């Protein structure tokens, strides 16, 4: 009989319970303070690494946890429900660094970097975006010039998550003077190498405990064997990486939406106006009902994409749908959460104020909502 | 050191009060449809065992008594945390047996497991709170017994343990084999398993033994205690207004609190 199973496996449930315990006991209690001080959650990342959260899908042979995409998304959702900043630090390391290294890296690169990245000894960052290459990611201007057995990289990357603390960067640069996507290659660059510096550190609306900065490359010499994937095929590496990355952001958004719902439901049950809990008013009930429905729908879209990915099937459209719907749900749910809390939702005494600020970025990074719609539309129209 | 940790499965004590129900006819707690977890202090006992293993090696076996069909995911977590194997004494009546009976069956299971240096239990279960399993087990196994232990250190064939006491603690040296009941302490907060160990736990041995195979003497199974009635206490609140000016109200309040022996 053909059926659709919406139940998590025992292992997935236990992973969920374990990460939820970690998020509740250790992440949640410090999330507001991390946000207020814009402090990188170093101790939490070390603990996350102990549990195996920094390389969830990295095989055990390379020091990872050897789990599947669903397990990874469950973990990110749980962390994000407590702290969206901590979730994105973990998500970037997993989706944007470990994953492309695993899929496109040489055996030597994998052995050199994955064990450190998966165990928290190293942290990764992803250097794609440039001032003139945001949604138009193929417009990368960073240049890579061949000199003997090295490539020499020069250019400026912006909006690099984890950039301040990272040890390993995946950098996209133009190795060939072909137009658009065709001349781009991907490199693995150590941040300590001469010619790599941290530029401006951004002050942000939300996810303030994760760093976002410029990474400036000035005549940075990168060994030729640090090319990730084939020369001039870097844009394919970028796109396939972003498919997985989008699921990580979808999970972050679902975690945020769920937290907004749970906290709003609890608040509505205890907040009295006109002599009764506001949860008894239909206006509030409808908001909670819609938050719950959209959050569930977002999670189901995300898990469907994850199942396709784990089966080795194409999932670009499904990942874009999950990311689009989950991020817009997070923003919408945070908006409603503030509304349910009224004036208390607008002040920092309640976490929904932070959720509101944190949620916005999910509609922007790793592909804006407009880019997700573009990807989906191209699939619908057979134009991909 | 070979350690056996007795874990009891209980209805999640964190559930809201409205989820707590008793079958009027039998007096048994309704478990069906409720999430089941490892009883609170039992997790502390497991953590103590795992720390002893981390420091000095050996083997940790977890032992539970209850219907095998409803052994919950929580026990997989015990294996993921680092226990080496699990023994389930399959007993449909398990959750409803009183402490003395349970201890007799657990003692039989421990004799069947064979070699052990130390048996750990929680200091009390989250449902019945009888606190009798550890002492009865110790008697049945001819082992030393210390209850309400918060810390344990292995020391050259013996154990140095810290036993909670009024306004302080006792330090007790215990010979092996021993049975300890463990209380919570900052040093034995249950660890979280690593994600990869959750997968690996699936491959660890789980032995299921029918309760009928546990040769507990019928006399041991006589609880010596009869439960006549199980009721949920009805809490009522009453509000009393004290008359007069503030000073008079304060004096009257103090007097009322004294009358109620709250001051």
Coordinates of C-alpha atoms in Angstrom, one line a residue:
Chain A
X1 CA 0.0 0.0 0.0
X2 CA 1.3 3.4 -0.8
X3 CA 1.0 5.9 2.0
X4 CA 2.5 9.1 3.3
X5 CA 4.0 8.8 6.8
X6 CA 3.9 12.1 8.7
X7 CA 5.4 10.4 11.9
X8 CA 9.0 11.0 12.8
X9 CA 11.1 7.9 13.3
X10 CA 12.1 7.0 16.9
X11 CA 15.6 8.3 16.1
X12 CA 14.3 11.6 14.8
X13 CA 12.0 11.9 17.9
X14 CA 15.0 11.3 20.2
X15 CA 17.1 13.8 18.3
X16 CA 14.3 16.3 18.6
X17 CA 14.0 15.6 22.4
X18 CA 17.7 15.9 22.9
X19 CA 18.2 19.2 21.0
X20 CA 15.0 20.6 22.6
X21 CA 16.4 19.8 26.0
X22 CA 19.7 21.6 25.0
X23 CA 17.8 24.5 23.6
X24 CA 15.5 24.8 26.6
X25 CA 18.1 24.3 29.3
X26 CA 21.1 26.1 27.8
X27 CA 20.2 28.3 24.8
X28 CA 16.9 29.9 25.8
X29 CA 18.0 31.3 29.1
X30 CA 20.8 33.4 27.5
X31 CA 19.2 34.3 24.2
X32 CA 17.9 37.7 25.2
X33 CA 21.2 38.7 26.8
X34 CA 23.2 37.5 23.7
X35 CA 20.8 39.6 21.5
X36 CA 21.1 42.7 23.8
X37 CA 24.9 42.6 23.8
X38 CA 25.4 41.3 20.2
X39 CA 27.8 38.8 21.7
X40 CA 28.8 35.7 19.7
X41 CA 27.5 32.6 21.5
X42 CA 31.0 30.9 21.8
X43 CA 30.1 28.7 24.8
X44 CA 26.9 27.5 23.2
X45 CA 28.6 26.7 20.0
X46 CA 31.2 24.6 21.9
X47 CA 28.4 22.8 23.6
X48 CA 26.5 22.3 20.3
X49 CA 29.7 20.9 18.9
X50 CA 30.0 18.4 21.8
X51 CA 26.5 17.1 21.0
X52 CA 27.4 16.8 17.3
X53 CA 25.4 19.7 16.0
X54 CA 28.2 21.4 14.0
X55 CA 28.4 18.6 11.4
X56 CA 25.0 16.9 11.6
X57 CA 25.2 15.4 8.1
X58 CA 29.0 14.9 8.0
X59 CA 29.8 11.1 8.0
X60 CA 31.3 9.8 11.2
X61 CA 34.5 9.0 9.3
X62 CA 35.1 12.8 9.0
X63 CA 34.1 13.5 12.6
X64 CA 30.4 14.3 12.1
X65 CA 27.2 12.8 13.4
X66 CA 26.3 11.0 10.1
X67 CA 22.6 11.8 10.2
X68 CA 20.2 12.8 7.4
X69 CA 18.6 16.0 6.3
X70 CA 15.4 15.6 8.4
X71 CA 17.6 15.2 11.6
X72 CA 19.5 18.3 10.7
X73 CA 16.3 20.4 10.1
X74 CA 14.8 19.1 13.4
X75 CA 17.9 20.2 15.2
X76 CA 18.0 23.7 13.6
X77 CA 14.3 24.2 14.3
X78 CA 14.8 23.4 18.0
X79 CA 17.7 25.7 18.4
X80 CA 16.0 28.5 16.5
X81 CA 12.9 28.2 18.7
X82 CA 15.2 29.3 21.5
X83 CA 17.7 31.6 19.7
X84 CA 17.7 32.4 16.0
X85 CA 21.2 33.8 16.1
X86 CA 22.7 30.6 17.5
X87 CA 20.7 28.6 14.9
X88 CA 22.2 30.5 12.0
X89 CA 25.7 30.1 13.2
X90 CA 25.2 26.4 13.3
X91 CA 23.2 26.4 10.0
X92 CA 25.9 28.2 8.1
X93 CA 28.6 25.8 9.3
X94 CA 26.5 22.8 8.4
X95 CA 24.8 23.9 5.2
X96 CA 27.2 26.3 3.6
X97 CA 30.6 24.9 4.6
X98 CA 30.5 21.2 5.5
X99 CA 28.0 20.4 2.8
X100 CA 29.8 21.8 -0.2
X101 CA 33.1 20.4 1.1
X102 CA 31.5 17.0 1.4
X103 CA 29.9 17.1 -2.0
X104 CA 32.6 18.9 -4.1
X105 CA 35.8 18.8 -2.0
X106 CA 38.8 16.6 -2.8
X107 CA 39.6 13.8 -0.3
X108 CA 42.5 15.9 0.9
X109 CA 40.3 19.0 1.5
X110 CA 37.7 16.8 3.3
X111 CA 40.3 15.2 5.6
X112 CA 42.0 18.5 6.3
X113 CA 38.9 20.6 7.2
X114 CA 35.8 18.5 7.9
X115 CA 36.9 16.9 11.2
X116 CA 37.6 20.4 12.6
X117 CA 34.4 21.9 11.3
X118 CA 32.3 19.1 12.5
X119 CA 33.7 19.0 16.0
X120 CA 33.7 22.8 16.6
X121 CA 37.5 23.2 16.5
X122 CA 37.0 25.2 13.3
X123 CA 34.1 27.5 12.2
X124 CA 33.2 28.2 8.6
X125 CA 31.9 31.1 6.7
X126 CA 30.5 31.5 3.2
X127 CA 31.8 34.3 1.0
X128 CA 29.6 34.7 -2.1
X129 CA 27.8 38.1 -1.8
X130 CA 29.5 41.3 -3.0
X131 CA 28.3 44.9 -3.2
X132 CA 27.2 44.3 -6.9
X133 CA 26.4 40.6 -6.5
X134 CA 23.5 40.1 -4.2
X135 CA 20.4 38.5 -5.7
X136 CA 22.5 38.7 -9.0
X137 CA 25.0 36.3 -7.5
X138 CA 26.6 35.5 -10.9
X139 CA 28.0 39.1 -11.0
X140 CA 30.9 38.2 -8.7
X141 CA 33.8 40.6 -9.3
X142 CA 36.4 39.1 -7.0
X143 CA 39.3 38.0 -9.2
X144 CA 41.4 34.9 -9.0
X145 CA 44.7 35.1 -11.0
X146 CA 46.8 32.0 -11.6
X147 CA 50.5 32.3 -10.4
X148 CA 52.3 29.0 -10.6
X149 CA 50.7 26.5 -8.3
X150 CA 48.6 29.1 -6.6
X151 CA 45.6 31.3 -7.3
X152 CA 45.9 34.9 -6.1
X153 CA 42.5 36.3 -4.9
X154 CA 41.5 40.0 -4.7
X155 CA 38.1 41.4 -3.9
X156 CA 35.6 42.3 -1.1
X157 CA 32.9 40.0 0.1
X158 CA 30.0 41.4 2.2
X159 CA 27.3 40.2 4.6
X160 CA 29.4 37.2 5.6
X161 CA 27.7 35.4 8.4
X162 CA 30.2 34.0 11.0
X163 CA 32.9 36.0 9.2
X164 CA 34.4 37.6 12.4
X165 CA 34.9 34.2 14.2
X166 CA 35.4 31.9 11.2
X167 CA 38.6 30.0 10.5
X168 CA 37.7 28.6 7.1
X169 CA 36.0 30.5 4.2
X170 CA 34.5 29.2 1.0
X171 CA 35.2 32.0 -1.4
X172 CA 33.8 32.5 -4.9
X173 CA 36.0 34.3 -7.4
X174 CA 36.3 34.8 -11.1
X175 CA 39.1 32.6 -12.6
X176 CA 38.0 33.0 -16.2
X177 CA 37.0 36.1 -18.0
X178 CA 33.7 34.6 -19.2
X179 CA 30.6 36.5 -18.6
X180 CA 28.2 35.8 -15.8
X181 CA 28.1 32.5 -14.0
X182 CA 30.6 30.7 -16.4
X183 CA 33.9 32.2 -15.1
X184 CA 33.3 31.6 -11.4
X185 CA 35.2 29.1 -9.2
X186 CA 35.0 28.2 -5.6
X187 CA 38.0 28.1 -3.2
X188 CA 38.6 26.9 0.4
X189 CA 40.6 29.7 2.1
X190 CA 41.9 29.9 5.6
X191 CA 41.1 33.2 7.3
X192 CA 44.6 33.3 8.9
X193 CA 46.3 33.3 5.5
X194 CA 48.1 36.6 4.5
X195 CA 45.8 38.8 2.5
X196 CA 42.6 37.9 4.3
X197 CA 41.1 40.5 6.7
X198 CA 37.8 41.2 8.4
X199 CA 36.4 44.5 7.1
X200 CA 33.4 46.4 8.4
X201 CA 31.4 44.5 11.0
X202 CA 27.7 45.2 10.5
X203 CA 25.2 46.4 13.1
X204 CA 22.0 44.6 12.4
X205 CA 18.2 44.7 13.1
X206 CA 18.1 41.1 14.3
X207 CA 20.1 37.9 14.7
X208 CA 22.5 40.2 16.6
X209 CA 24.4 37.5 18.3
X210 CA 25.8 36.2 15.0
X211 CA 28.4 38.2 13.3
X212 CA 28.0 39.7 9.8
X213 CA 31.0 41.4 8.2
X214 CA 33.1 42.1 5.2
X215 CA 35.9 39.7 4.2
X216 CA 38.5 41.6 2.3
X217 CA 40.9 39.6 0.0
X218 CA 44.1 41.4 -1.0
X219 CA 46.5 39.4 -3.1
X220 CA 45.6 36.3 -1.1
X221 CA 47.6 33.3 -2.3
X222 CA 45.5 30.1 -2.3
X223 CA 47.1 26.8 -3.2
X224 CA 45.7 25.4 -6.4
X225 CA 44.5 22.3 -4.7
X226 CA 42.2 24.4 -2.6
X227 CA 39.9 24.8 -5.6
X228 CA 36.5 23.4 -4.5
X229 CA 35.0 21.5 -7.4
X230 CA 36.1 22.1 -11.0
X231 CA 37.5 25.4 -12.3
X232 CA 34.9 27.7 -13.7
X233 CA 32.1 25.5 -12.3
X234 CA 31.9 27.3 -9.0
X235 CA 28.4 28.8 -9.7
X236 CA 27.0 25.2 -9.8
X237 CA 28.7 24.6 -6.4
X238 CA 27.0 27.8 -5.1
X239 CA 23.6 26.9 -6.4
X240 CA 23.6 23.3 -5.1
X241 CA 24.9 24.6 -1.8
X242 CA 22.2 27.2 -1.5
X243 CA 19.5 24.5 -2.1
X244 CA 20.6 22.9 1.1
X245 CA 21.2 26.2 2.8
X246 CA 17.6 27.3 2.1
X247 CA 16.4 24.3 4.0
X248 CA 18.5 25.3 7.0
X249 CA 17.0 28.8 6.8
X250 CA 13.5 27.3 6.5
X251 CA 14.1 25.3 9.7
X252 CA 15.3 28.5 11.4
X253 CA 12.1 30.2 10.3
X254 CA 9.9 27.3 11.4
X255 CA 11.6 27.4 14.8
X256 CA 10.9 31.1 15.1
X257 CA 7.3 30.8 14.0
X258 CA 6.7 27.9 16.5
X259 CA 8.2 29.9 19.3
X260 CA 6.1 32.9 18.4
X261 CA 3.0 30.6 18.5
X262 CA 3.8 28.8 21.7
X263 CA 4.7 32.0 23.6
X264 CA 1.6 33.8 22.3
X265 CA -0.7 30.9 23.2
X266 CA 0.7 30.8 26.8
X267 CA 0.4 34.6 27.0
X268 CA -3.2 34.6 25.7
X269 CA -4.2 32.1 28.3
X270 CA -2.9 34.1 31.2
X271 CA -3.5 37.7 30.1
X272 CA -6.9 39.0 31.2
X273 CA -8.8 41.8 29.7
X274 CA -12.5 42.6 30.1
X275 CA -12.6 40.0 32.9
X276 CA -11.4 37.0 31.0
X277 CA -8.3 35.6 29.3
X278 CA -7.8 37.1 25.9
X279 CA -7.5 33.5 24.6
X280 CA -11.3 33.4 24.9
X281 CA -11.7 36.2 22.3
X282 CA -12.2 34.9 18.8
X283 CA -9.9 37.6 17.3
X284 CA -7.0 36.1 19.3
X285 CA -8.0 32.5 18.6
X286 CA -8.0 33.1 14.9
X287 CA -4.6 34.5 15.0
X288 CA -3.3 31.5 16.9
X289 CA -5.1 29.1 14.6
X290 CA -3.5 30.7 11.5
X291 CA -0.1 30.8 13.2
X292 CA -0.4 27.1 14.0
X293 CA -1.7 26.1 10.5
X294 CA 1.0 28.1 8.6
X295 CA 3.8 26.8 10.9
X296 CA 2.7 23.2 10.3
X297 CA 2.4 23.8 6.6
X298 CA 5.9 25.3 6.5
X299 CA 7.4 22.3 8.4
X300 CA 5.7 19.9 6.0
X301 CA 7.0 21.7 2.9
X302 CA 10.5 21.6 4.5
X303 CA 10.4 18.0 5.4
X304 CA 9.1 17.0 2.0
X305 CA 12.1 18.8 0.4
X306 CA 14.4 17.0 2.9
X307 CA 13.0 13.6 2.0
X308 CA 13.7 14.3 -1.7
X309 CA 17.2 15.4 -0.9
X310 CA 17.9 12.3 1.2
X311 CA 16.6 10.2 -1.7
X312 CA 19.0 11.9 -4.1
X313 CA 16.1 13.4 -6.1
X314 CA 16.0 17.0 -7.4
X315 CA 14.6 19.3 -4.7
X316 CA 15.5 22.8 -5.9
X317 CA 11.9 23.9 -6.4
X318 CA 10.7 22.2 -3.2
X319 CA 13.5 23.9 -1.2
X320 CA 12.6 27.3 -2.6
X321 CA 9.0 26.7 -1.7
X322 CA 9.9 25.6 1.8
X323 CA 12.2 28.6 2.4
X324 CA 9.7 31.1 0.9
X325 CA 6.8 29.9 2.9
X326 CA 8.6 29.3 6.1
X327 CA 10.3 32.7 6.1
X328 CA 7.1 34.5 5.3
X329 CA 5.4 32.5 8.0
X330 CA 8.0 33.4 10.5
X331 CA 7.6 37.1 9.8
X332 CA 3.9 36.9 9.8
X333 CA 3.7 34.8 13.0
X334 CA 6.1 37.2 14.7
X335 CA 4.0 40.1 13.6
X336 CA 0.9 38.4 15.1
X337 CA 2.7 37.5 18.2
X338 CA 3.5 41.1 18.9
X339 CA -0.1 42.0 18.2
X340 CA -1.4 39.4 20.7
X341 CA 1.1 40.8 23.3
X342 CA -0.1 44.3 22.6
X343 CA 2.2 46.9 24.3
X344 CA 4.1 44.1 26.0
X345 CA 5.1 42.7 22.6
X346 CA 6.8 46.0 21.7
X347 CA 9.2 46.0 24.6
X348 CA 12.2 43.9 25.4
X349 CA 10.7 42.2 28.5
X350 CA 9.0 39.6 26.2
X351 CA 10.9 37.6 23.6
X352 CA 8.4 38.3 20.7
X353 CA 10.1 41.7 20.2
X354 CA 13.3 39.8 19.4
X355 CA 11.4 37.3 17.2
X356 CA 10.0 40.1 15.2
X357 CA 13.5 41.5 14.5
X358 CA 15.0 38.1 14.0
X359 CA 12.4 36.9 11.6
X360 CA 12.9 39.6 8.9
X361 CA 16.3 38.3 7.8
X362 CA 14.8 34.9 6.9
X363 CA 13.0 36.6 4.0
X364 CA 16.3 38.1 2.8
X365 CA 19.3 35.9 3.2
X366 CA 20.2 32.8 1.2
X367 CA 17.9 34.1 -1.5
X368 CA 15.2 36.7 -1.0
X369 CA 11.5 35.8 -1.2
X370 CA 11.6 37.3 -4.7
X371 CA 14.4 35.0 -5.8
X372 CA 12.6 32.0 -4.3
X373 CA 9.5 33.0 -6.4
X374 CA 11.7 33.3 -9.4
X375 CA 13.1 29.8 -8.9
X376 CA 9.7 28.3 -8.3
X377 CA 8.2 30.1 -11.3
X378 CA 11.0 28.9 -13.6
X379 CA 10.2 25.4 -12.5
X380 CA 6.5 25.8 -13.0
X381 CA 7.1 27.3 -16.5
X382 CA 9.7 24.7 -17.4
X383 CA 12.3 27.5 -17.8
X384 CA 15.0 26.1 -15.4
Chain B
X1 CA 33.2 -1.6 38.0
X2 CA 30.0 -3.3 36.9
X3 CA 27.0 -1.2 37.7
X4 CA 23.3 -1.9 37.3
X5 CA 21.0 1.1 37.3
X6 CA 17.3 0.4 38.0
X7 CA 15.1 2.8 35.9
X8 CA 11.4 3.2 36.3
X9 CA 9.1 4.4 33.6
X10 CA 6.5 6.8 34.9
X11 CA 3.9 9.1 33.5
X12 CA 5.6 12.4 32.8
X13 CA 5.4 14.3 36.1
X14 CA 5.6 17.6 34.3
X15 CA 2.2 17.0 32.7
X16 CA -0.6 19.4 33.8
X17 CA -2.6 18.3 36.8
X18 CA -5.6 17.8 34.6
X19 CA -3.8 14.9 32.9
X20 CA -3.4 13.0 36.2
X21 CA -6.2 10.4 36.6
X22 CA -6.9 7.3 38.7
X23 CA -9.2 4.4 37.7
X24 CA -11.8 4.5 40.5
X25 CA -12.3 0.7 40.4
X26 CA -8.7 -0.4 40.6
X27 CA -7.0 2.6 42.1
X28 CA -4.4 2.4 39.3
X29 CA -3.0 5.5 37.7
X30 CA -4.2 6.0 34.1
X31 CA -1.1 5.7 31.9
X32 CA -2.7 5.2 28.5
X33 CA -2.2 8.1 26.1
X34 CA 0.2 9.8 28.5
X35 CA 3.8 10.4 27.7
X36 CA 6.1 8.1 29.7
X37 CA 9.5 9.2 30.9
X38 CA 12.3 7.9 33.1
X39 CA 11.5 8.8 36.7
X40 CA 13.3 11.9 37.8
X41 CA 16.0 10.7 40.3
X42 CA 16.6 7.5 38.2
X43 CA 18.2 9.7 35.6
X44 CA 20.5 11.1 38.3
X45 CA 21.4 7.5 39.2
X46 CA 22.2 6.8 35.6
X47 CA 24.4 9.8 35.4
X48 CA 26.3 8.7 38.6
X49 CA 26.9 5.3 37.0
X50 CA 28.1 6.8 33.7
X51 CA 30.5 9.1 35.5
X52 CA 32.0 6.1 37.5
X53 CA 32.4 4.3 34.2
X54 CA 34.0 7.4 32.5
X55 CA 36.5 7.5 35.3
X56 CA 37.2 3.9 36.0
X57 CA 35.8 1.8 33.2
X58 CA 33.5 -1.1 33.5
X59 CA 30.0 -1.8 32.3
X60 CA 26.7 -0.1 32.9
X61 CA 23.5 -2.1 32.5
X62 CA 20.1 -0.5 32.8
X63 CA 17.3 -2.6 34.2
X64 CA 13.6 -1.9 34.1
X65 CA 10.4 -3.6 35.1
X66 CA 7.2 -3.0 33.1
X67 CA 5.2 -4.0 30.1
X68 CA 7.7 -4.4 27.3
X69 CA 5.2 -3.1 24.7
X70 CA 5.2 0.3 26.2
X71 CA 8.9 0.7 27.0
X72 CA 9.3 4.2 25.7
X73 CA 11.9 6.1 23.7
X74 CA 13.4 7.4 26.9
X75 CA 15.2 4.1 27.5
X76 CA 16.8 4.4 24.1
X77 CA 18.2 7.7 25.4
X78 CA 19.6 5.9 28.4
X79 CA 21.6 3.7 26.0
X80 CA 22.5 6.8 23.9
X81 CA 23.8 8.5 27.1
X82 CA 26.3 5.6 27.5
X83 CA 24.7 2.6 29.1
X84 CA 26.1 -0.6 27.6
X85 CA 23.0 -2.8 27.6
X86 CA 19.4 -2.9 28.8
X87 CA 17.4 -5.6 30.5
X88 CA 13.6 -5.3 30.4
X89 CA 11.7 -7.6 32.8
X90 CA 8.5 -7.8 30.8
X91 CA 5.7 -7.5 33.4
X92 CA 2.3 -6.1 32.5
X93 CA 1.6 -5.5 36.2
X94 CA 5.0 -3.9 36.8
X95 CA 3.9 -0.3 37.1
X96 CA 1.2 -1.2 39.7
X97 CA 3.3 -3.3 42.0
X98 CA 4.4 -1.9 45.3
X99 CA 8.0 -1.3 46.1
X100 CA 8.7 -4.4 48.1
X101 CA 7.3 -6.7 45.3
X102 CA 9.2 -4.7 42.7
X103 CA 12.5 -5.0 44.6
X104 CA 12.0 -8.8 44.9
X105 CA 11.6 -9.2 41.2
X106 CA 14.5 -6.8 40.4
X107 CA 16.7 -8.7 42.8
X108 CA 15.9 -11.9 40.9
X109 CA 16.8 -10.2 37.6
X110 CA 20.0 -8.9 39.1
X111 CA 21.0 -12.4 40.2
X112 CA 20.3 -13.5 36.7
X113 CA 22.5 -10.7 35.2
X114 CA 25.1 -12.1 37.5
X115 CA 28.2 -10.1 38.2
X116 CA 27.8 -6.6 39.7
X117 CA 29.6 -4.3 42.1
X118 CA 27.1 -1.6 42.5
X119 CA 23.3 -1.2 42.0
X120 CA 21.9 2.3 41.8
X121 CA 18.3 3.4 42.0
X122 CA 16.7 6.8 42.3
X123 CA 16.0 7.9 45.9
X124 CA 12.3 7.8 45.2
X125 CA 10.0 7.3 42.2
X126 CA 8.1 10.2 40.7
X127 CA 4.7 8.4 41.1
X128 CA 4.6 6.3 44.3
X129 CA 7.4 7.9 46.3
X130 CA 7.8 4.8 48.5
X131 CA 11.6 4.9 48.9
X132 CA 11.8 1.2 49.7
X133 CA 13.3 -0.4 46.5
X134 CA 17.0 0.3 47.4
X135 CA 16.9 -1.0 51.0
X136 CA 14.8 -4.1 50.0
X137 CA 17.2 -4.8 47.1
X138 CA 20.2 -4.5 49.3
X139 CA 18.7 -7.0 51.8
X140 CA 17.8 -9.4 49.0
X141 CA 21.3 -9.2 47.5
X142 CA 23.2 -9.2 50.8
X143 CA 24.8 -5.9 49.8
X144 CA 25.5 -2.7 51.7
X145 CA 23.0 0.1 51.4
X146 CA 23.1 3.8 51.6
X147 CA 20.1 6.0 50.7
X148 CA 19.9 9.6 49.5
X149 CA 23.4 9.6 48.1
X150 CA 24.3 12.8 46.2
X151 CA 27.9 12.1 45.3
X152 CA 30.0 8.9 44.8
X153 CA 33.7 8.4 44.4
X154 CA 35.4 5.1 43.9
X155 CA 38.3 4.5 46.3
X156 CA 40.4 1.4 46.1
X157 CA 37.7 -1.3 46.3
X158 CA 35.3 0.8 48.3
X159 CA 33.2 3.8 47.7
X160 CA 33.2 7.2 49.5
X161 CA 29.7 8.6 49.2
X162 CA 28.0 11.7 50.3
X163 CA 24.6 11.1 51.9
X164 CA 22.2 14.0 52.3
X165 CA 21.3 14.8 55.9
X166 CA 19.4 17.5 57.6
X167 CA 21.4 20.8 57.3
X168 CA 24.4 19.0 55.8
X169 CA 25.6 15.6 54.6
X170 CA 27.3 12.5 55.9
X171 CA 30.5 11.1 54.3
X172 CA 30.2 7.3 54.3
X173 CA 32.6 4.7 53.2
X174 CA 30.8 1.8 51.7
X175 CA 32.1 -1.7 50.9
X176 CA 31.1 -3.4 47.7
X177 CA 28.8 -4.8 46.5
X178 CA 26.5 -2.0 47.5
X179 CA 23.1 -0.6 46.6
X180 CA 22.8 3.2 46.6
X181 CA 19.7 5.3 46.2
X182 CA 20.6 8.5 44.4
X183 CA 19.3 12.0 45.0
X184 CA 19.8 14.9 42.6
X185 CA 22.8 17.1 42.9
X186 CA 24.5 19.6 40.7
X187 CA 27.2 17.0 40.1
X188 CA 24.8 14.4 38.7
X189 CA 22.7 16.4 36.3
X190 CA 21.8 14.0 33.5
X191 CA 24.0 14.5 30.4
X192 CA 22.6 14.9 26.9
X193 CA 23.5 12.2 24.5
X194 CA 25.6 13.0 21.4
X195 CA 23.5 12.8 18.2
X196 CA 25.6 10.0 16.7
X197 CA 25.1 8.0 19.9
X198 CA 21.3 8.1 19.5
X199 CA 21.8 6.2 16.2
X200 CA 24.4 3.9 17.8
X201 CA 22.0 3.1 20.7
X202 CA 19.9 1.1 18.2
X203 CA 22.7 -1.5 18.0
X204 CA 23.1 -2.0 21.7
X205 CA 21.8 -5.2 23.2
X206 CA 18.3 -5.2 24.8
X207 CA 17.3 -8.3 26.6
X208 CA 13.6 -9.0 27.4
X209 CA 12.9 -11.5 30.2
X210 CA 9.4 -12.5 31.1
X211 CA 8.6 -11.8 34.7
X212 CA 7.4 -15.4 35.1
X213 CA 11.1 -16.4 34.6
X214 CA 12.2 -14.3 37.6
X215 CA 12.5 -16.8 40.5
X216 CA 11.3 -14.5 43.2
X217 CA 10.1 -16.4 46.3
X218 CA 6.3 -16.0 46.8
X219 CA 7.0 -14.7 50.3
X220 CA 9.2 -11.9 48.9
X221 CA 6.3 -10.9 46.6
X222 CA 4.0 -10.4 49.5
X223 CA 4.0 -6.7 49.9
X224 CA 3.1 -6.6 53.5
X225 CA 1.2 -3.5 52.6
X226 CA -2.3 -3.2 51.4
X227 CA -3.5 -0.2 49.4
X228 CA -7.0 0.5 50.4
X229 CA -7.8 3.6 48.5
X230 CA -6.0 6.0 46.1
X231 CA -7.4 9.5 45.8
X232 CA -6.4 12.8 44.3
X233 CA -6.4 15.4 47.0
X234 CA -9.0 18.0 46.4
X235 CA -7.5 21.4 46.9
X236 CA -9.9 24.3 47.8
X237 CA -9.1 27.9 48.2
X238 CA -10.9 30.2 50.6
X239 CA -10.5 33.9 50.9
X240 CA -10.9 35.7 54.1
X241 CA -11.1 39.5 54.4
X242 CA -9.6 41.1 57.5
X243 CA -11.4 44.2 58.7
X244 CA -9.9 47.4 60.1
X245 CA -7.1 49.9 59.4
X246 CA -3.8 48.7 58.0
X247 CA -2.1 48.3 61.3
X248 CA -5.1 46.3 62.7
X249 CA -5.2 44.2 59.5
X250 CA -1.5 43.5 59.8
X251 CA -1.8 42.4 63.4
X252 CA -4.8 40.2 62.6
X253 CA -3.0 38.7 59.7
X254 CA 0.0 37.8 61.8
X255 CA -2.3 36.3 64.4
X256 CA -4.1 34.2 61.8
X257 CA -0.8 33.0 60.3
X258 CA 0.3 32.0 63.8
X259 CA -3.0 30.2 64.4
X260 CA -2.4 28.3 61.2
X261 CA 1.2 27.5 62.4
X262 CA 2.5 29.2 59.3
X263 CA 4.6 31.6 61.4

